[in-house]
């Protein structure tokens, strides 16, 4: 029992304690509440995995709630993308909810509050209101409109609602305490006038509720037991409780706001607003550009739901903000893809290799295992012939003893094929190598069982048969920002740290079996990395995105 306690995170501990005191198991209910003002990013994945993970653990419902109270920034496109991402991660919500579905209820409650002397219409400008706020050490000043009569307040509020007052004319404020040490309690704004069409309620409303007024009330309407949000909302908790107190009756279960730390990822930014800038300024091509830390970008890049969930679970929930190294996310991708991605051969930077003692015109189909980590993955046949491509960097005319690849006079194995020996190089007039000539040992075929096939040579190279190979576009991605924390410099804007070399497009040669690869199919290009077929591919002409290299090359650079 003690052991089980130890492994609970602090959020689970809160729930366990509440189950001893306030809540019954069947009272537990959670929600994930995105604002549809952009695409979800890897930070949201943490919140999704937290809330839906608790739902799975406690067998409790989890709502997907769109916090759509600001029509200036919100769009249906974002609603659709958010739903797709949550589903793709493998989670199912109990109900699809919208704060905008509660606009009428919120309005009715606000009228009640006016009648009870808990809210008033302020006709000052936002600048004037700001000037009266005070400071953390100085109390604020009361608005000259604070003591309007209920009748006048009701009449004005109704005019605001109908769009009969100018946009910046009035706001509705809660009447709390201008001397409160918590500045958020100094008569916070509940409604502002906004004559803007909403993606769901269209032109019905000319006033829109503020976050603090809408969020807890939405939680209350949906009977959410625990409302988890990020740490910056800690000072809002008092206001959250104050509002819920006003709309609930005695004995009713009230939702609890609790806070956890935001997760940041190195070499990128996790803020919808900043990601939108990257899209709008053309730094990336779209929200789902494979360089983006969005869930849709990671998906297109070749990440699996499993890898992302593993990542979120392994970093867990915390009480303090910190920066997670993107290398950890890449590690999670490698770990998952290693188990599931079929192995293939592809040459990214080709040089021609001619086997001079291999009969011209002859071809062989050699058996190659699809995944040594998964026997059930079976095998396939790959063509072998006299002319192949190998990787330029796998050959050196002369090299020291530590170079275990191809050199003149030394032997290496061609993966799934034969042992070859470098014989000579052919160069153009500028001295560039155009062909490498070698000889092969016909008895050394992999898996043939002969003594020669068992012979140990130091290096094994990947290759493709030149005449069979599929020429294909390959997109190599690197980090989107060249520094660990693009937001960390007070003097400079994060945009200044964009890595100009985050995308390199090359033409490579891959084995012909890949002609039939479909969008989103994932492969390990042996000795290189993991790749995924991009959605811009045409039938028979796959474009590959590099998901991640086989090894962490950045660790070496550091
Ligand atoms: P952004 O600044 O990117 O718009 P947000 O917090 O405003 O983020 P919301 O759509 O309001 O975005 O977030 C939905 C939920 O996801 C909230 O509960 C929020 O606290 C959580 N969340 C957002 N970003 C992170 C993050 N980096 N780490 C953990 N949780 C996050
Ligand atoms: Mg937000």
Coordinates of C-alpha atoms and ligand atoms in Angstrom, one line a residue:
X1 CA 0.0 0.0 0.0
X2 CA 2.8 2.4 1.0
X3 CA 4.5 1.6 -2.3
X4 CA 1.4 2.4 -4.3
X5 CA 1.1 5.8 -2.6
X6 CA 4.7 6.6 -3.4
X7 CA 4.1 6.2 -7.1
X8 CA 1.2 8.6 -7.2
X9 CA 1.9 12.0 -8.7
X10 CA 0.7 15.1 -6.8
X11 CA -2.4 15.4 -8.8
X12 CA -3.4 11.8 -8.1
X13 CA -2.7 12.5 -4.4
X14 CA -5.1 15.4 -4.5
X15 CA -7.8 13.2 -6.0
X16 CA -7.1 10.3 -3.5
X17 CA -7.5 12.8 -0.6
X18 CA -10.7 14.2 -2.1
X19 CA -12.1 10.6 -2.4
X20 CA -11.5 10.3 1.4
X21 CA -13.4 13.6 2.1
X22 CA -15.4 15.4 -0.5
X23 CA -16.1 13.2 -3.5
X24 CA -17.4 9.7 -4.2
X25 CA -15.7 7.8 -7.0
X26 CA -18.7 8.4 -9.3
X27 CA -18.4 12.1 -8.8
X28 CA -15.1 12.3 -10.5
X29 CA -15.2 14.0 -13.8
X30 CA -12.5 15.9 -15.8
X31 CA -12.2 18.0 -18.9
X32 CA -9.6 19.2 -21.4
X33 CA -10.5 22.8 -22.2
X34 CA -8.6 24.2 -25.3
X35 CA -9.3 27.6 -26.7
X36 CA -9.9 27.1 -30.5
X37 CA -7.4 29.8 -31.4
X38 CA -4.8 27.6 -33.0
X39 CA -3.6 24.1 -33.3
X40 CA -2.6 21.9 -30.3
X41 CA 1.1 21.6 -29.5
X42 CA 3.2 19.2 -27.5
X43 CA 2.5 21.2 -24.3
X44 CA -1.2 20.5 -24.8
X45 CA -0.4 16.8 -25.2
X46 CA 0.7 16.9 -21.5
X47 CA -2.6 18.3 -20.5
X48 CA -4.5 15.9 -22.7
X49 CA -2.6 12.9 -21.3
X50 CA -3.1 14.2 -17.8
X51 CA -6.8 14.7 -18.0
X52 CA -7.7 11.7 -20.2
X53 CA -5.2 9.6 -18.3
X54 CA -7.0 10.3 -15.1
X55 CA -10.3 9.4 -16.8
X56 CA -8.8 6.0 -17.7
X57 CA -7.3 5.5 -14.3
X58 CA -10.5 6.3 -12.4
X59 CA -12.9 5.2 -15.0
X60 CA -14.3 8.7 -15.0
X61 CA -15.8 10.7 -17.9
X62 CA -13.7 13.4 -19.5
X63 CA -15.2 16.2 -21.6
X64 CA -13.6 18.0 -24.5
X65 CA -14.6 21.6 -23.8
X66 CA -13.9 24.4 -26.3
X67 CA -13.3 27.6 -24.4
X68 CA -14.7 29.7 -27.1
X69 CA -15.4 33.1 -25.5
X70 CA -13.2 35.3 -27.8
X71 CA -14.6 35.4 -31.3
X72 CA -11.7 37.7 -32.4
X73 CA -9.3 34.7 -32.4
X74 CA -11.4 31.6 -32.7
X75 CA -12.3 29.6 -35.8
X76 CA -14.0 26.4 -36.8
X77 CA -10.8 25.2 -38.5
X78 CA -9.1 25.1 -35.1
X79 CA -12.1 23.2 -33.5
X80 CA -11.8 20.5 -36.2
X81 CA -8.0 20.3 -35.9
X82 CA -8.2 19.9 -32.1
X83 CA -10.7 17.1 -32.3
X84 CA -8.7 15.3 -34.9
X85 CA -5.5 15.6 -32.7
X86 CA -7.2 14.3 -29.5
X87 CA -8.7 11.4 -31.4
X88 CA -5.4 10.6 -33.1
X89 CA -3.7 10.5 -29.7
X90 CA -6.2 7.7 -28.9
X91 CA -8.5 9.4 -26.4
X92 CA -12.3 9.5 -26.4
X93 CA -14.2 12.3 -24.8
X94 CA -17.5 11.8 -23.0
X95 CA -19.1 15.0 -24.4
X96 CA -18.1 17.7 -26.9
X97 CA -18.9 20.9 -25.1
X98 CA -18.6 24.6 -25.8
X99 CA -18.5 27.5 -23.4
X100 CA -20.6 29.3 -26.0
X101 CA -23.4 26.8 -25.3
X102 CA -23.6 28.4 -21.9
X103 CA -23.8 32.0 -23.0
X104 CA -27.5 32.3 -22.1
X105 CA -27.1 30.6 -18.7
X106 CA -24.1 32.8 -18.0
X107 CA -26.1 35.9 -18.9
X108 CA -29.0 34.9 -16.7
X109 CA -26.6 34.3 -13.8
X110 CA -25.0 37.7 -14.4
X111 CA -28.5 39.4 -14.2
X112 CA -29.0 37.5 -10.9
X113 CA -25.7 38.9 -9.7
X114 CA -26.7 42.4 -10.6
X115 CA -30.0 42.0 -8.7
X116 CA -28.1 40.7 -5.7
X117 CA -25.7 43.7 -5.8
X118 CA -22.8 41.5 -6.9
X119 CA -22.2 43.1 -10.3
X120 CA -22.4 46.5 -11.9
X121 CA -22.0 48.2 -15.2
X122 CA -18.9 50.4 -15.4
X123 CA -18.9 53.1 -18.0
X124 CA -15.3 54.1 -17.8
X125 CA -12.7 53.4 -20.4
X126 CA -10.4 50.4 -20.0
X127 CA -7.6 52.9 -19.4
X128 CA -9.4 54.6 -16.6
X129 CA -10.2 51.2 -15.0
X130 CA -6.6 50.2 -15.2
X131 CA -5.5 53.4 -13.5
X132 CA -7.7 52.6 -10.5
X133 CA -6.5 49.0 -10.1
X134 CA -3.8 50.0 -7.6
X135 CA -0.7 47.9 -7.2
X136 CA 0.1 44.7 -5.2
X137 CA 0.9 46.9 -2.2
X138 CA -1.6 49.8 -2.8
X139 CA -5.3 49.3 -2.8
X140 CA -7.4 50.2 -5.8
X141 CA -9.9 52.9 -6.1
X142 CA -13.6 52.4 -6.5
X143 CA -15.3 53.3 -9.8
X144 CA -17.6 56.3 -9.7
X145 CA -20.2 53.9 -11.3
X146 CA -19.9 51.2 -8.6
X147 CA -23.1 52.2 -6.8
X148 CA -25.5 52.5 -9.7
X149 CA -29.0 51.3 -9.0
X150 CA -30.0 47.8 -9.8
X151 CA -32.6 49.2 -12.3
X152 CA -30.0 51.3 -14.2
X153 CA -27.5 48.3 -14.2
X154 CA -30.1 46.0 -15.6
X155 CA -31.2 48.4 -18.3
X156 CA -27.6 49.2 -19.4
X157 CA -26.6 45.5 -19.3
X158 CA -29.5 44.6 -21.5
X159 CA -28.6 47.4 -24.0
X160 CA -25.0 46.1 -24.0
X161 CA -26.3 42.6 -24.8
X162 CA -28.4 43.9 -27.7
X163 CA -25.6 45.9 -29.2
X164 CA -27.3 49.2 -28.4
X165 CA -24.1 50.6 -26.8
X166 CA -20.8 51.3 -28.4
X167 CA -18.1 48.5 -28.1
X168 CA -15.9 50.4 -25.8
X169 CA -18.7 52.1 -23.8
X170 CA -19.3 49.8 -20.9
X171 CA -18.2 46.6 -19.2
X172 CA -19.9 44.5 -16.5
X173 CA -17.8 44.1 -13.4
X174 CA -18.1 41.9 -10.4
X175 CA -18.5 43.9 -7.2
X176 CA -15.9 42.3 -4.9
X177 CA -13.2 44.3 -3.1
X178 CA -11.0 47.1 -4.5
X179 CA -8.7 46.7 -1.5
X180 CA -8.1 42.9 -1.9
X181 CA -4.5 41.9 -1.8
X182 CA -5.3 39.7 -4.8
X183 CA -5.5 42.2 -7.6
X184 CA -7.7 39.8 -9.6
X185 CA -10.4 40.3 -6.9
X186 CA -10.5 44.0 -7.5
X187 CA -13.8 44.1 -9.3
X188 CA -12.8 42.0 -12.3
X189 CA -14.5 42.5 -15.6
X190 CA -17.1 39.8 -16.4
X191 CA -18.3 41.0 -19.8
X192 CA -17.1 43.2 -22.5
X193 CA -19.0 44.5 -25.6
X194 CA -17.8 43.0 -28.8
X195 CA -19.7 43.4 -32.0
X196 CA -18.1 40.5 -33.7
X197 CA -19.5 37.3 -35.2
X198 CA -18.8 34.1 -33.3
X199 CA -18.0 30.9 -35.2
X200 CA -20.9 29.1 -33.5
X201 CA -23.4 31.7 -32.1
X202 CA -23.0 34.0 -35.1
X203 CA -24.4 37.5 -34.4
X204 CA -26.6 36.5 -31.4
X205 CA -24.3 38.0 -28.8
X206 CA -22.9 41.5 -28.7
X207 CA -21.3 40.9 -25.3
X208 CA -18.8 38.1 -24.5
X209 CA -17.9 36.7 -21.1
X210 CA -14.3 36.9 -19.8
X211 CA -12.3 33.7 -19.1
X212 CA -12.6 33.9 -15.3
X213 CA -16.3 34.3 -15.5
X214 CA -16.9 31.6 -18.1
X215 CA -14.4 28.9 -17.1
X216 CA -15.4 27.9 -13.6
X217 CA -19.1 28.3 -14.5
X218 CA -18.6 25.9 -17.4
X219 CA -16.9 23.4 -15.1
X220 CA -19.9 23.8 -12.7
X221 CA -22.5 23.3 -15.4
X222 CA -20.7 20.1 -16.6
X223 CA -20.3 18.8 -13.0
X224 CA -16.5 18.7 -13.4
X225 CA -14.9 17.6 -10.1
X226 CA -11.4 18.7 -10.8
X227 CA -10.4 21.5 -13.1
X228 CA -6.7 21.2 -13.9
X229 CA -4.9 24.2 -15.4
X230 CA -1.4 25.6 -15.6
X231 CA 0.3 27.4 -12.8
X232 CA -0.3 30.9 -14.0
X233 CA -3.9 30.5 -13.0
X234 CA -3.0 29.9 -9.3
X235 CA -3.9 33.5 -8.4
X236 CA -7.2 33.1 -10.3
X237 CA -8.3 30.3 -8.0
X238 CA -9.8 32.7 -5.4
X239 CA -11.9 34.3 -8.1
X240 CA -12.8 31.0 -9.6
X241 CA -14.2 29.9 -6.2
X242 CA -15.9 33.3 -5.6
X243 CA -17.8 33.0 -8.9
X244 CA -18.8 29.3 -8.4
X245 CA -20.0 30.2 -4.9
X246 CA -22.3 32.9 -6.5
X247 CA -24.0 30.5 -9.0
X248 CA -24.2 27.3 -6.9
X249 CA -26.5 26.4 -4.1
X250 CA -25.7 25.0 -0.7
X251 CA -24.9 21.3 -0.7
X252 CA -24.1 21.2 -4.5
X253 CA -20.7 19.8 -5.5
X254 CA -18.4 22.5 -6.6
X255 CA -15.5 22.0 -9.0
X256 CA -12.0 22.4 -7.7
X257 CA -9.3 24.2 -9.7
X258 CA -5.8 22.8 -9.2
X259 CA -2.7 23.8 -11.0
X260 CA 0.3 22.0 -12.5
X261 CA 3.4 23.3 -14.3
X262 CA 3.5 24.1 -18.0
X263 CA 5.8 21.9 -20.0
X264 CA 8.3 23.6 -22.4
X265 CA 10.3 21.9 -25.0
X266 CA 13.8 22.9 -26.0
X267 CA 14.6 24.4 -29.4
X268 CA 11.1 25.4 -30.0
X269 CA 8.2 27.6 -28.7
X270 CA 5.0 26.2 -27.3
X271 CA 2.5 28.9 -27.5
X272 CA -0.3 29.0 -30.1
X273 CA 0.2 32.7 -30.6
X274 CA 3.9 32.3 -31.4
X275 CA 3.3 29.3 -33.6
X276 CA 0.8 31.3 -35.5
X277 CA 3.4 34.0 -36.1
X278 CA 5.7 31.3 -37.7
X279 CA 2.9 30.3 -40.0
X280 CA 1.8 33.9 -40.9
X281 CA 5.3 35.1 -41.5
X282 CA 6.1 32.1 -43.7
X283 CA 8.9 30.7 -41.5
X284 CA 7.1 27.4 -41.9
X285 CA 4.5 26.4 -44.5
X286 CA 1.6 25.5 -42.3
X287 CA 0.5 24.5 -38.8
X288 CA 1.3 20.9 -39.7
X289 CA 4.7 21.7 -41.1
X290 CA 6.8 18.8 -39.9
X291 CA 9.2 21.2 -38.1
X292 CA 6.3 22.5 -35.9
X293 CA 5.9 21.2 -32.3
X294 CA 2.2 20.9 -33.0
X295 CA 0.6 17.5 -32.7
X296 CA -0.4 17.7 -36.4
X297 CA 3.2 18.6 -37.3
X298 CA 4.6 15.8 -35.3
X299 CA 2.1 13.4 -36.9
X300 CA 3.1 14.5 -40.4
X301 CA 6.8 14.2 -39.4
X302 CA 6.2 10.5 -38.5
X303 CA 5.7 10.5 -34.7
X304 CA 3.3 7.9 -33.4
X305 CA 0.6 8.5 -30.8
X306 CA 2.4 6.0 -28.7
X307 CA 5.7 8.0 -28.8
X308 CA 3.9 11.2 -27.8
X309 CA 2.0 9.5 -25.0
X310 CA 5.1 7.9 -23.7
X311 CA 6.8 11.2 -23.8
X312 CA 4.1 12.9 -21.8
X313 CA 3.9 10.1 -19.3
X314 CA 7.6 10.0 -18.8
X315 CA 7.9 13.7 -18.0
X316 CA 4.8 13.4 -15.8
X317 CA 3.2 16.3 -14.0
X318 CA 5.2 18.8 -12.0
X319 CA 4.8 21.8 -9.7
X320 CA 7.6 23.8 -11.3
X321 CA 8.0 24.9 -14.8
X322 CA 11.0 23.4 -16.7
X323 CA 12.4 22.8 -20.1
X324 CA 12.4 19.3 -21.5
X325 CA 15.2 18.6 -24.0
X326 CA 13.7 17.8 -27.4
X327 CA 16.3 14.9 -27.5
X328 CA 14.0 13.2 -25.0
X329 CA 11.0 13.5 -27.4
X330 CA 13.2 12.1 -30.2
X331 CA 14.3 9.2 -27.9
X332 CA 10.6 8.3 -27.4
X333 CA 10.1 8.3 -31.2
X334 CA 13.1 6.1 -31.8
X335 CA 12.0 3.7 -29.1
X336 CA 8.6 3.2 -30.5
X337 CA 9.6 3.2 -34.2
X338 CA 12.4 0.7 -33.6
X339 CA 9.7 -1.8 -32.6
X340 CA 7.3 -1.1 -35.4
X341 CA 8.9 0.4 -38.4
X342 CA 9.9 -2.0 -41.3
X343 CA 13.5 -1.8 -42.3
X344 CA 14.4 -0.7 -45.9
X345 CA 17.4 0.6 -47.7
X346 CA 17.8 4.1 -49.1
X347 CA 20.8 6.1 -50.1
X348 CA 20.6 9.8 -49.5
X349 CA 23.9 11.0 -50.9
X350 CA 24.8 8.4 -53.7
X351 CA 27.9 7.4 -55.4
X352 CA 28.0 4.6 -58.0
X353 CA 29.6 1.3 -57.1
X354 CA 30.4 -1.1 -59.9
X355 CA 31.1 -4.8 -59.2
X356 CA 33.4 -5.6 -62.0
X357 CA 33.3 -9.4 -61.6
X358 CA 29.5 -9.5 -61.5
X359 CA 28.0 -10.5 -64.8
X360 CA 26.5 -7.7 -66.8
X361 CA 22.7 -7.8 -67.2
X362 CA 22.3 -10.3 -64.4
X363 CA 20.0 -9.6 -61.4
X364 CA 19.2 -11.4 -58.2
X365 CA 16.4 -11.0 -55.7
X366 CA 17.8 -11.3 -52.2
X367 CA 15.8 -12.0 -49.1
X368 CA 15.8 -9.2 -46.5
X369 CA 14.3 -9.3 -43.1
X370 CA 11.6 -6.6 -42.5
X371 CA 12.2 -6.1 -38.8
X372 CA 14.7 -7.9 -36.6
X373 CA 12.8 -6.7 -33.6
X374 CA 9.5 -8.3 -34.8
X375 CA 9.6 -11.8 -36.3
X376 CA 6.0 -11.6 -37.5
X377 CA 7.0 -8.7 -39.8
X378 CA 8.4 -11.3 -42.2
X379 CA 10.8 -10.6 -45.1
X380 CA 10.8 -9.2 -48.6
X381 CA 13.0 -9.4 -51.7
X382 CA 15.3 -6.7 -52.9
X383 CA 17.1 -6.6 -56.3
X384 CA 20.9 -6.9 -56.6
X385 CA 22.9 -6.2 -59.8
X386 CA 26.3 -5.1 -61.1
X387 CA 25.8 -1.4 -60.5
X388 CA 24.7 -0.1 -57.1
X389 CA 24.5 3.2 -55.2
X390 CA 26.1 3.5 -51.8
X391 CA 26.5 6.4 -49.5
X392 CA 29.4 8.8 -50.5
X393 CA 30.5 9.0 -46.9
X394 CA 30.8 5.2 -46.8
X395 CA 33.9 5.3 -49.0
X396 CA 37.3 6.7 -48.6
X397 CA 40.2 6.1 -51.0
X398 CA 42.6 5.7 -48.1
X399 CA 41.7 5.7 -44.5
X400 CA 43.0 4.8 -41.1
X401 CA 42.3 1.6 -39.2
X402 CA 39.3 3.0 -37.5
X403 CA 37.4 3.5 -40.7
X404 CA 35.2 0.4 -40.9
X405 CA 33.6 1.2 -44.2
X406 CA 34.8 0.8 -47.8
X407 CA 38.4 1.6 -48.8
X408 CA 40.6 0.4 -51.5
X409 CA 42.0 -3.1 -50.8
X410 CA 39.7 -3.8 -47.9
X411 CA 36.5 -5.8 -47.5
X412 CA 33.0 -4.9 -46.3
X413 CA 29.7 -6.6 -46.5
X414 CA 26.8 -5.2 -48.5
X415 CA 23.8 -5.7 -46.2
X416 CA 21.7 -8.8 -47.1
X417 CA 24.1 -9.4 -50.0
X418 CA 27.8 -10.1 -50.6
X419 CA 31.2 -9.3 -49.3
X420 CA 33.0 -6.8 -51.6
X421 CA 36.5 -5.5 -51.9
X422 CA 37.4 -2.0 -53.1
X423 CA 39.7 -2.1 -56.2
X424 CA 39.9 1.3 -57.8
X425 CA 38.2 4.7 -58.3
X426 CA 37.2 6.5 -61.5
X427 CA 37.4 10.3 -61.3
X428 CA 36.2 13.1 -63.5
X429 CA 38.6 15.9 -64.8
X430 CA 38.1 17.8 -61.5
X431 CA 39.1 14.9 -59.4
X432 CA 35.6 14.0 -58.1
X433 CA 34.9 10.3 -57.7
X434 CA 32.3 9.2 -60.3
X435 CA 32.5 5.4 -59.8
X436 CA 34.0 3.0 -57.3
X437 CA 35.1 -0.3 -58.8
X438 CA 35.1 -3.4 -56.6
X439 CA 35.0 -7.2 -56.8
X440 CA 32.7 -9.5 -54.9
X441 CA 33.0 -12.9 -53.4
X442 CA 30.3 -15.0 -55.1
X443 CA 30.3 -17.5 -52.2
X444 CA 29.7 -14.9 -49.5
X445 CA 26.0 -14.4 -50.0
X446 CA 24.2 -13.5 -46.7
X447 CA 22.2 -16.4 -45.3
X448 CA 23.6 -18.9 -47.8
X449 CA 25.2 -21.0 -45.1
X450 CA 28.6 -21.3 -46.8
X451 CA 31.8 -20.8 -44.9
X452 CA 32.4 -17.7 -46.9
X453 CA 29.0 -16.3 -45.9
X454 CA 29.9 -16.6 -42.2
X455 CA 33.2 -14.8 -42.7
X456 CA 33.4 -11.7 -40.4
X457 CA 34.2 -8.4 -42.0
X458 CA 34.3 -5.2 -40.0
X459 CA 31.7 -3.0 -41.8
X460 CA 28.3 -3.5 -43.3
X461 CA 27.0 -1.0 -45.8
X462 CA 23.5 -0.3 -47.1
X463 CA 23.0 0.0 -50.9
X464 CA 20.4 0.0 -53.6
X465 CA 20.6 -1.4 -57.1
X466 CA 21.0 1.5 -59.5
X467 CA 18.7 0.3 -62.2
X468 CA 15.9 -0.8 -59.9
X469 CA 16.1 2.1 -57.4
X470 CA 13.3 4.6 -57.0
X471 CA 14.5 8.2 -57.2
X472 CA 12.7 10.2 -54.6
X473 CA 12.4 13.5 -52.7
X474 CA 13.6 13.3 -49.2
X475 CA 13.0 16.1 -46.7
X476 CA 15.6 16.4 -43.9
X477 CA 14.4 18.4 -40.9
X478 CA 16.5 20.0 -38.2
X479 CA 15.6 22.0 -35.2
X480 CA 13.4 24.9 -35.9
X481 CA 15.3 27.2 -33.5
X482 CA 19.1 27.2 -33.2
X483 CA 19.1 27.9 -29.4
X484 CA 17.7 25.9 -26.6
X485 CA 15.3 28.6 -25.3
X486 CA 14.3 31.0 -28.1
X487 CA 12.2 32.8 -25.5
X488 CA 15.0 33.1 -23.0
X489 CA 16.6 36.3 -24.3
X490 CA 15.1 39.5 -22.8
X491 CA 16.7 41.7 -25.5
X492 CA 15.8 39.6 -28.6
X493 CA 12.6 38.3 -30.1
X494 CA 12.3 34.6 -30.5
X495 CA 12.0 35.0 -34.3
X496 CA 15.7 36.0 -34.4
X497 CA 16.7 32.5 -33.3
X498 CA 14.9 30.7 -36.2
X499 CA 17.3 28.1 -37.6
X500 CA 17.8 29.0 -41.3
X501 CA 18.7 25.4 -42.1
X502 CA 15.8 23.6 -40.5
X503 CA 14.8 22.1 -43.9
X504 CA 17.0 20.5 -46.5
X505 CA 15.4 18.9 -49.5
X506 CA 17.4 16.2 -51.3
X507 CA 17.0 13.6 -54.0
X508 CA 17.8 10.1 -52.9
X509 CA 17.5 6.5 -54.1
X510 CA 15.4 4.0 -52.3
X511 CA 14.6 0.3 -52.8
X512 CA 11.8 -0.3 -55.3
X513 CA 9.5 -1.9 -52.7
X514 CA 8.8 1.7 -51.5
X515 CA 6.9 2.6 -54.7
X516 CA 3.7 1.3 -53.1
X517 CA 4.2 3.1 -49.8
X518 CA 1.2 5.1 -48.6
X519 CA 0.9 8.4 -46.9
X520 CA 2.0 8.2 -43.2
X521 CA 3.7 4.8 -43.7
X522 CA 6.8 4.7 -41.5
X523 CA 10.2 3.0 -42.2
X524 CA 13.6 2.7 -40.9
X525 CA 16.2 3.5 -43.6
X526 CA 18.9 1.2 -42.3
X527 CA 21.9 3.0 -40.8
X528 CA 20.2 6.4 -41.3
X529 CA 17.0 7.0 -39.5
X530 CA 13.3 6.9 -39.4
X531 CA 11.2 8.2 -42.3
X532 CA 7.5 8.7 -43.0
X533 CA 5.7 9.3 -46.3
X534 CA 4.5 12.8 -46.6
X535 CA 0.9 13.8 -47.6
X536 CA 2.2 15.7 -50.6
X537 CA 3.3 12.5 -52.2
X538 CA 1.8 11.4 -55.5
X539 CA 0.8 7.8 -56.4
X540 CA 4.0 5.8 -56.9
X541 CA 6.2 8.8 -56.0
X542 CA 6.6 8.9 -52.3
X543 CA 8.1 11.9 -50.6
X544 CA 9.9 11.0 -47.3
X545 CA 10.1 13.1 -44.2
X546 CA 12.9 12.3 -41.9
X547 CA 11.3 11.8 -38.5
X548 CA 14.5 11.4 -36.6
X549 CA 18.0 10.2 -37.1
X550 CA 19.0 6.7 -35.9
X551 CA 21.2 8.2 -33.3
X552 CA 21.3 11.5 -31.4
X553 CA 23.7 13.4 -33.6
X554 CA 23.3 16.6 -31.5
X555 CA 24.6 14.9 -28.4
X556 CA 27.9 14.5 -30.2
X557 CA 28.1 18.1 -31.3
X558 CA 27.6 19.3 -27.8
Ligands
LIG1 P1 -1.3 28.7 -25.6 O1 -0.5 29.8 -25.0 O2 -0.4 27.8 -26.5 O3 -2.5 29.3 -26.4 P2 -3.1 28.1 -23.6 O4 -2.8 27.6 -22.2 O5 -3.6 29.4 -23.8 O6 -1.8 27.8 -24.5 P3 -5.4 26.6 -24.0 O7 -6.0 26.2 -25.3 O8 -6.1 27.5 -23.1 O9 -4.0 27.1 -24.4 O10 -5.0 25.2 -23.2 C1 -5.8 24.1 -23.0 C2 -5.2 23.4 -21.8 O11 -3.9 23.0 -22.1 C3 -5.1 24.3 -20.6 O12 -5.6 23.6 -19.5 C4 -3.7 24.6 -20.5 O13 -3.3 24.9 -19.2 C5 -3.0 23.4 -21.1 N1 -1.7 23.7 -21.6 C6 -1.4 24.7 -22.6 N2 -0.1 24.7 -22.8 C7 0.5 23.8 -22.0 C8 1.9 23.4 -21.7 N3 2.9 24.0 -22.4 N4 2.1 22.4 -20.8 C9 1.1 21.9 -20.2 N5 -0.2 22.2 -20.4 C10 -0.5 23.2 -21.2
LIG2 MG1 -4.8 30.8 -24.4

